[in-house]
Short mmCIF file of C-alpha atoms in Angstrom, two decimals:
data_model
loop_
_atom_site.label_atom_id
_atom_site.label_comp_id
_atom_site.label_asym_id
_atom_site.label_seq_id
_atom_site.Cartn_x
_atom_site.Cartn_y
_atom_site.Cartn_z
CA UNK R 1 -19.94 -18.74 20.32
CA UNK R 2 -20.38 -18.62 16.53
CA UNK R 3 -18.50 -20.89 14.13
CA UNK R 4 -17.01 -17.75 12.57
CA UNK R 5 -15.53 -16.79 15.94
CA UNK R 6 -14.10 -20.26 16.49
CA UNK R 7 -12.52 -20.65 13.06
CA UNK R 8 -11.58 -17.04 12.40
CA UNK R 9 -13.04 -15.07 9.53
CA UNK R 10 -10.69 -16.21 6.75
CA UNK R 11 -11.03 -19.92 7.61
CA UNK R 12 -14.78 -19.57 8.05
CA UNK R 13 -15.45 -17.94 4.67
CA UNK R 14 -13.10 -20.33 2.90
CA UNK R 15 -14.87 -23.34 4.41
CA UNK R 16 -18.24 -21.81 3.65
CA UNK R 17 -17.27 -21.23 0.04
CA UNK R 18 -16.03 -24.81 -0.35
CA UNK R 19 -19.22 -26.26 1.14
CA UNK R 20 -21.52 -24.10 -0.94
CA UNK R 21 -19.52 -24.77 -4.08
CA UNK R 22 -19.72 -28.53 -3.43
CA UNK R 23 -23.50 -28.32 -3.05
CA UNK R 24 -23.94 -26.28 -6.22
CA UNK R 25 -21.57 -28.59 -8.09
CA UNK R 26 -23.69 -31.58 -7.08
CA UNK R 27 -26.82 -29.78 -8.23
CA UNK R 28 -25.19 -28.99 -11.56
CA UNK R 29 -25.43 -32.67 -12.46
CA UNK R 30 -29.22 -32.56 -12.34
CA UNK R 31 -30.16 -28.92 -13.00
CA UNK R 32 -30.10 -26.99 -16.28
CA UNK R 33 -26.90 -25.02 -16.79
CA UNK R 34 -28.62 -21.62 -16.48
CA UNK R 35 -30.03 -22.47 -13.04
CA UNK R 36 -26.68 -23.87 -11.88
CA UNK R 37 -24.95 -20.66 -13.04
CA UNK R 38 -27.34 -18.56 -10.97
CA UNK R 39 -26.76 -20.73 -7.90
CA UNK R 40 -22.98 -20.54 -8.31
CA UNK R 41 -23.13 -16.77 -8.78
CA UNK R 42 -25.14 -16.53 -5.56
CA UNK R 43 -22.45 -18.56 -3.78
CA UNK R 44 -19.73 -16.15 -4.88
CA UNK R 45 -21.82 -13.10 -3.95
CA UNK R 46 -22.55 -14.56 -0.51
CA UNK R 47 -18.84 -15.16 0.02
CA UNK R 48 -17.89 -11.70 -1.17
CA UNK R 49 -20.53 -9.85 0.83
CA UNK R 50 -18.95 -9.24 4.26
CA UNK R 51 -18.49 -5.64 5.30
CA UNK R 52 -14.92 -4.88 6.31
CA UNK R 53 -14.86 -3.00 9.62
CA UNK R 54 -11.93 -0.64 9.84
CA UNK R 55 -10.01 0.80 12.73
CA UNK R 56 -7.75 3.81 12.20
CA UNK R 57 -4.49 4.28 14.14
CA UNK R 58 -3.24 7.83 13.67
CA UNK R 59 -4.74 11.28 13.21
CA UNK R 60 -2.44 13.03 10.71
CA UNK R 61 -3.36 14.68 7.42
CA UNK R 62 -3.04 11.44 5.46
CA UNK R 63 -5.62 9.89 7.79
CA UNK R 64 -8.12 12.58 6.81
CA UNK R 65 -7.39 11.92 3.13
CA UNK R 66 -7.72 8.16 3.68
CA UNK R 67 -11.11 8.53 5.36
CA UNK R 68 -12.32 10.94 2.68
CA UNK R 69 -11.25 8.50 -0.03
CA UNK R 70 -12.91 5.57 1.73
CA UNK R 71 -16.23 7.44 1.75
CA UNK R 72 -16.29 7.14 -2.06
CA UNK R 73 -16.41 3.32 -1.80
CA UNK R 74 -19.50 1.14 -1.22
CA UNK R 75 -20.72 1.42 2.37
CA UNK R 76 -21.75 -2.23 2.33
CA UNK R 77 -18.06 -3.14 1.89
CA UNK R 78 -16.31 -0.63 4.17
CA UNK R 79 -17.16 0.91 7.52
CA UNK R 80 -14.86 2.73 9.94
CA UNK R 81 -15.90 1.73 13.45
CA UNK R 82 -13.08 3.20 15.57
CA UNK R 83 -10.20 5.65 15.49
CA UNK R 84 -7.27 6.04 17.88
CA UNK R 85 -4.44 8.44 18.52
CA UNK R 86 -2.28 9.93 21.24
CA UNK R 87 -3.99 13.35 21.09
CA UNK R 88 -7.59 12.67 22.11
CA UNK R 89 -8.79 16.12 20.98
CA UNK R 90 -7.58 15.44 17.44
CA UNK R 91 -9.07 11.95 17.59
CA UNK R 92 -12.48 13.38 18.52
CA UNK R 93 -12.28 16.03 15.79
CA UNK R 94 -11.63 13.44 13.08
CA UNK R 95 -14.24 11.09 14.54
CA UNK R 96 -16.85 13.84 14.45
CA UNK R 97 -15.96 14.98 10.94
CA UNK R 98 -16.02 11.46 9.49
CA UNK R 99 -18.90 10.05 11.58
CA UNK R 100 -16.85 7.47 13.48
CA UNK R 101 -18.63 6.19 16.57
CA UNK R 102 -15.69 5.15 18.76
CA UNK R 103 -12.64 7.23 19.67
CA UNK R 104 -9.68 5.91 21.67
CA UNK R 105 -6.68 7.54 23.29
CA UNK R 106 -3.68 5.34 22.51
CA UNK R 107 -3.55 2.22 20.38
CA UNK R 108 -4.00 -0.70 22.79
CA UNK R 109 -7.78 -0.23 22.99
CA UNK R 110 -8.32 -0.32 19.25
CA UNK R 111 -6.13 -3.41 19.04
CA UNK R 112 -8.41 -5.09 21.58
CA UNK R 113 -11.67 -3.91 19.96
CA UNK R 114 -13.47 -7.04 18.75
CA UNK R 115 -15.56 -5.03 16.29
CA UNK R 116 -12.45 -4.14 14.25
CA UNK R 117 -11.39 -6.44 11.37
CA UNK R 118 -8.52 -4.42 9.93
CA UNK R 119 -6.45 -1.45 11.09
CA UNK R 120 -4.97 1.29 8.95
CA UNK R 121 -1.68 2.28 10.62
CA UNK R 122 -0.89 5.91 9.87
CA UNK R 123 1.41 7.16 12.60
CA UNK R 124 4.96 8.50 12.41
CA UNK R 125 7.38 6.35 10.42
CA UNK R 126 9.24 5.45 13.60
CA UNK R 127 6.03 4.07 15.15
CA UNK R 128 4.85 1.95 12.21
CA UNK R 129 6.52 -1.23 13.43
CA UNK R 130 5.31 -1.07 17.04
CA UNK R 131 1.72 -0.15 16.19
CA UNK R 132 1.41 -2.67 13.35
CA UNK R 133 2.90 -5.35 15.61
CA UNK R 134 0.37 -4.84 18.39
CA UNK R 135 -2.47 -4.99 15.87
CA UNK R 136 -1.22 -8.27 14.40
CA UNK R 137 -0.67 -9.72 17.87
CA UNK R 138 -4.33 -8.97 18.61
CA UNK R 139 -5.56 -10.73 15.49
CA UNK R 140 -6.16 -7.70 13.27
CA UNK R 141 -5.47 -7.51 9.55
CA UNK R 142 -3.20 -4.53 8.85
CA UNK R 143 -2.74 -1.94 6.14
CA UNK R 144 0.39 -0.04 7.17
CA UNK R 145 1.60 3.20 5.66
CA UNK R 146 5.01 2.90 4.04
CA UNK R 147 7.63 2.24 5.22
CA UNK R 148 6.26 -0.73 7.14
CA UNK R 149 9.42 -0.80 9.26
CA UNK R 150 12.43 1.41 9.82
CA UNK R 151 14.75 -1.40 8.73
CA UNK R 152 14.91 -4.79 7.06
CA UNK R 153 14.81 -6.48 10.46
CA UNK R 154 11.60 -4.72 11.49
CA UNK R 155 9.90 -5.35 8.15
CA UNK R 156 10.88 -9.02 8.11
CA UNK R 157 9.64 -9.39 11.68
CA UNK R 158 6.19 -8.02 10.79
CA UNK R 159 5.95 -10.23 7.72
CA UNK R 160 6.90 -13.30 9.75
CA UNK R 161 4.31 -12.44 12.40
CA UNK R 162 1.51 -11.91 9.86
CA UNK R 163 2.32 -15.18 8.12
CA UNK R 164 2.52 -17.06 11.42
CA UNK R 165 -0.88 -15.76 12.54
CA UNK R 166 -2.37 -16.07 9.03
CA UNK R 167 -3.42 -12.43 8.88
CA UNK R 168 -3.59 -10.07 5.91
CA UNK R 169 -0.77 -7.53 5.85
CA UNK R 170 -0.15 -4.88 3.22
CA UNK R 171 2.39 -2.10 3.02
CA UNK R 172 0.56 0.99 1.79
CA UNK R 173 2.40 1.37 -1.50
CA UNK R 174 -0.66 3.02 -3.00
CA UNK R 175 1.02 3.53 -6.38
CA UNK R 176 0.63 -0.16 -7.22
CA UNK R 177 -3.17 -0.03 -7.14
CA UNK R 178 -3.74 2.85 -9.56
CA UNK R 179 -5.36 1.72 -12.84
CA UNK R 180 -2.45 3.33 -14.70
CA UNK R 181 -0.10 0.75 -13.16
CA UNK R 182 -2.33 -2.08 -14.37
CA UNK R 183 -2.32 -0.59 -17.87
CA UNK R 184 1.45 -0.02 -17.76
CA UNK R 185 2.05 -3.61 -16.70
CA UNK R 186 -0.03 -4.91 -19.60
CA UNK R 187 1.76 -2.62 -22.06
CA UNK R 188 5.18 -3.83 -20.88
CA UNK R 189 4.11 -7.49 -20.83
CA UNK R 190 2.75 -7.24 -24.38
CA UNK R 191 6.13 -6.00 -25.62
CA UNK R 192 4.98 -2.44 -26.23
CA UNK R 193 8.33 -1.04 -25.14
CA UNK R 194 10.38 -4.00 -26.33
CA UNK R 195 13.20 -4.89 -23.95
CA UNK R 196 13.51 -2.18 -21.29
CA UNK R 197 17.15 -1.31 -20.66
CA UNK R 198 17.01 1.91 -18.64
CA UNK R 199 14.71 3.64 -16.17
CA UNK R 200 15.32 7.20 -14.99
CA UNK R 201 13.28 8.66 -12.13
CA UNK R 202 13.33 12.07 -10.44
CA UNK R 203 11.33 12.94 -7.35
CA UNK R 204 11.81 16.24 -5.56
CA UNK R 205 9.42 17.95 -3.14
CA UNK R 206 10.22 20.77 -0.72
CA UNK R 207 9.51 18.97 2.56
CA UNK R 208 12.75 19.47 4.48
CA UNK R 209 11.01 21.86 6.90
CA UNK R 210 8.39 19.39 8.15
CA UNK R 211 8.92 18.01 11.64
CA UNK R 212 9.97 14.46 10.80
CA UNK R 213 12.66 15.74 8.42
CA UNK R 214 14.11 18.05 11.05
CA UNK R 215 14.72 15.37 13.68
CA UNK R 216 16.35 12.03 12.90
CA UNK R 217 14.55 10.32 15.78
CA UNK R 218 11.17 10.78 14.04
CA UNK R 219 12.17 8.53 11.15
CA UNK R 220 11.91 10.89 8.20
CA UNK R 221 14.31 11.47 5.33
CA UNK R 222 14.41 11.41 1.57
CA UNK R 223 14.88 7.65 1.23
CA UNK R 224 11.89 6.60 3.33
CA UNK R 225 9.65 9.47 2.24
CA UNK R 226 10.43 9.62 -1.48
CA UNK R 227 13.08 7.09 -2.44
CA UNK R 228 10.93 4.08 -1.63
CA UNK R 229 8.45 5.15 -4.33
CA UNK R 230 11.22 5.12 -6.91
CA UNK R 231 12.45 1.73 -5.75
CA UNK R 232 9.01 0.17 -5.97
CA UNK R 233 8.63 1.36 -9.57
CA UNK R 234 12.01 -0.13 -10.51
CA UNK R 235 10.90 -3.41 -8.96
CA UNK R 236 7.57 -3.16 -10.79
CA UNK R 237 9.32 -2.73 -14.14
CA UNK R 238 12.32 -5.07 -13.82
CA UNK R 239 10.76 -7.63 -11.45
CA UNK R 240 14.13 -8.61 -9.99
CA UNK R 241 16.51 -7.20 -7.38
CA UNK R 242 19.45 -5.10 -8.57
CA UNK R 243 22.92 -6.57 -8.87
CA UNK R 244 24.59 -3.43 -7.54
CA UNK R 245 23.66 0.02 -6.23
CA UNK R 246 25.83 3.09 -5.66
CA UNK R 247 24.40 6.17 -3.94
CA UNK R 248 25.52 9.59 -2.81
CA UNK R 249 23.71 12.52 -1.24
CA UNK R 250 23.54 15.00 1.61
CA UNK R 251 22.56 14.85 5.26
CA UNK R 252 21.12 17.71 7.28
CA UNK R 253 22.83 19.03 10.41
CA UNK R 254 20.68 16.65 12.44
CA UNK R 255 21.68 13.62 10.36
CA UNK R 256 18.51 13.34 8.25
CA UNK R 257 19.03 12.44 4.58
CA UNK R 258 17.95 15.43 2.43
CA UNK R 259 18.99 14.28 -1.04
CA UNK R 260 20.11 11.17 -2.87
CA UNK R 261 21.32 10.15 -6.30
CA UNK R 262 21.86 6.49 -7.22
CA UNK R 263 23.18 4.50 -10.15
CA UNK R 264 21.69 1.02 -10.13
CA UNK R 265 22.82 -2.02 -12.12
CA UNK R 266 20.63 -4.99 -13.05
CA UNK R 267 21.41 -8.17 -14.95
CA UNK R 268 21.52 -8.42 -18.75
CA UNK R 269 22.57 -4.83 -19.42
CA UNK R 270 19.71 -3.15 -17.56
CA UNK R 271 20.36 0.01 -15.56
CA UNK R 272 18.54 2.76 -13.66
CA UNK R 273 19.28 6.20 -12.29
CA UNK R 274 17.21 7.74 -9.54
CA UNK R 275 17.42 11.10 -7.76
CA UNK R 276 15.33 12.58 -4.96
CA UNK R 277 15.46 15.82 -3.01
CA UNK R 278 13.60 17.33 -0.08
CA UNK R 279 14.86 20.89 -0.71
CA UNK R 280 13.91 21.36 -4.36
CA UNK R 281 11.07 20.49 -6.71
CA UNK R 282 12.17 18.19 -9.52
CA UNK R 283 10.54 16.87 -12.70
CA UNK R 284 8.72 14.20 -10.68
CA UNK R 285 8.43 11.73 -13.51
CA UNK R 286 9.71 8.35 -14.59
CA UNK R 287 11.21 7.64 -18.01
CA UNK R 288 11.21 4.04 -19.23
CA UNK R 289 13.43 3.39 -22.25
CA UNK R 290 13.14 0.21 -24.28
CA UNK R 291 14.13 -1.07 -27.69
CA UNK R 292 10.77 0.06 -29.10
CA UNK R 293 10.67 3.53 -27.60
CA UNK R 294 10.39 5.60 -24.43
CA UNK R 295 7.45 6.08 -22.10
CA UNK R 296 7.10 9.04 -19.72
CA UNK R 297 5.07 8.63 -16.55
CA UNK R 298 4.25 11.91 -14.83
CA UNK R 299 3.45 11.81 -11.11
CA UNK R 300 4.68 8.21 -11.26
CA UNK R 301 3.76 7.54 -7.62
CA UNK R 302 0.07 8.40 -8.21
CA UNK R 303 -0.49 8.62 -11.99
CA UNK R 304 -3.86 9.27 -13.59
CA UNK R 305 -2.60 9.47 -17.19
CA UNK R 306 -0.69 6.93 -19.25
CA UNK R 307 0.84 8.54 -22.34
CA UNK R 308 2.00 5.70 -24.59
CA UNK R 309 2.00 7.75 -27.79
CA UNK R 310 0.31 10.79 -29.31
CA UNK R 311 -2.48 8.50 -30.48
CA UNK R 312 -2.62 6.37 -27.35
CA UNK R 313 -3.35 8.36 -24.20
CA UNK R 314 -5.50 6.99 -21.40
CA UNK R 315 -6.74 9.13 -18.52
CA UNK R 316 -8.55 8.03 -15.38
CA UNK R 317 -10.83 10.24 -13.29
CA UNK R 318 -10.32 9.97 -9.56
CA UNK R 319 -13.32 9.62 -7.22
CA UNK R 320 -14.67 12.85 -5.77
CA UNK R 321 -14.37 13.43 -2.05
CA UNK R 322 -16.80 15.10 0.30
CA UNK R 323 -13.94 17.05 1.84
CA UNK R 324 -10.82 18.65 0.40
CA UNK R 325 -7.75 16.42 0.19
CA UNK R 326 -4.44 17.53 1.66
CA UNK R 327 -2.17 15.72 -0.82
CA UNK R 328 -1.92 15.34 -4.58
CA UNK R 329 -4.28 12.67 -5.98
CA UNK R 330 -5.10 11.37 -2.48
CA UNK R 331 -8.48 10.25 -3.79
CA UNK R 332 -6.46 7.39 -5.26
CA UNK R 333 -6.08 5.95 -1.77
CA UNK R 334 -9.46 4.40 -2.51
CA UNK R 335 -7.70 1.93 -4.82
CA UNK R 336 -5.54 0.44 -2.07
CA UNK R 337 -8.49 0.42 0.34
CA UNK R 338 -10.50 -1.58 -2.18
CA UNK R 339 -7.54 -3.90 -2.71
CA UNK R 340 -7.73 -4.82 0.97
CA UNK R 341 -11.40 -5.76 0.65
CA UNK R 342 -10.82 -7.66 -2.58
CA UNK R 343 -7.98 -9.70 -1.07
CA UNK R 344 -9.57 -10.43 2.30
CA UNK R 345 -12.93 -11.32 0.75
CA UNK R 346 -11.10 -13.90 -1.40
CA UNK R 347 -9.19 -15.31 1.57
CA UNK R 348 -5.85 -13.89 0.41
CA UNK R 349 -3.31 -12.89 3.05
CA UNK R 350 -1.12 -10.87 0.66
CA UNK R 351 -1.86 -8.64 -2.29
CA UNK R 352 -0.72 -10.06 -5.65
CA UNK R 353 0.05 -6.47 -6.67
CA UNK R 354 2.32 -5.76 -3.69
CA UNK R 355 3.31 -8.95 -1.93
CA UNK R 356 5.23 -9.11 1.32
CA UNK R 357 8.44 -10.42 -0.26
CA UNK R 358 8.56 -7.17 -2.21
CA UNK R 359 8.22 -5.19 1.01
CA UNK R 360 11.14 -7.16 2.44
CA UNK R 361 13.26 -6.46 -0.65
CA UNK R 362 12.40 -2.74 -0.60
CA UNK R 363 13.43 -2.56 3.06
CA UNK R 364 16.79 -4.18 2.22
CA UNK R 365 17.40 -1.69 -0.58
CA UNK R 366 16.37 1.24 1.64
CA UNK R 367 18.82 0.06 4.30
CA UNK R 368 21.58 -0.12 1.69
CA UNK R 369 20.86 3.41 0.45
CA UNK R 370 20.68 4.90 3.94
CA UNK R 371 23.90 3.13 4.91
CA UNK R 372 25.73 4.54 1.90
CA UNK R 373 24.48 8.02 2.82
CA UNK R 374 25.65 7.61 6.43
CA UNK R 375 22.20 7.55 8.06
CA UNK R 376 22.68 3.96 9.26
CA UNK R 377 25.90 2.47 10.59
CA UNK R 378 25.51 -0.70 8.53
CA UNK R 379 22.88 -2.35 6.36
CA UNK R 380 20.71 -5.19 7.68
#
């Protein structure tokens, strides 16, 4: 049995890095600086060089987009070794299209597959908790599509499990990993907008006819499908939980939330208004208003342009995919995939850009919104 197997990958690479750094540090006392620098660089490269072997749980359209996006990343860093789903025919079709060697029916087998380092969970919202849980229980790192759980209790339970087992866990809030978010964060931190006092966000897409929004038991609805994107941006900008939130909206005949409008109050005079709809297309932009001006962010959940002023516009080109993507800017999924590799290769168990405490907070706020709409009986 290898030392890596005994210690676990994260402990092994951390120990290996410390040992190699100690050796190179000792050599630095006797070797010229240039030679020491080369040795230290080699240490870091050795540490960073492990290929991440992915398993895929789910065979929906977003899975196809995810796999297509991953193919744009370095093959020496990412390899999909297995895919699983309840419909074996669909599993085989995706496996053939994306050159995946192993196909499983159901999720227990992929959880037990020792070749898999990390699993992308992309099943129905209602199944996220159960599938992510079995992966963590079997020692797998997890990237789970949002929402990670259907409630605060489920989300907190997954976070506690990942932390107990010292495994990497990330809620797939892909927005956070777009370069435009990095640039926006720097602009805000540098005082480019002054003190931000109001954020207004609209997000409307005609999706009320898709299956999960027709049946409450499938876990769909405007809050979990669209609202969570608005909440994460508010958290990204204000970096604190709201003091109060008041929401109204409509439910479908089957009890699924179709629309929502919220007024949100923060400390020190800060406010926000958000609105989302599954029966109408809206402006689909965020407006950040500060004492030094206003910034508009189109397609705020997957932006490729940051328009600070007429003279300051930055645009990013998304990677090209071998196959056509189903959803807008899905090539940007490559950013969150790379974030997983970056974090795990550095021994991190949470992403600094989307930590697990934020996922817990977002689940609390989602519960509050769904309770006020009448979807849930009571929050938490």
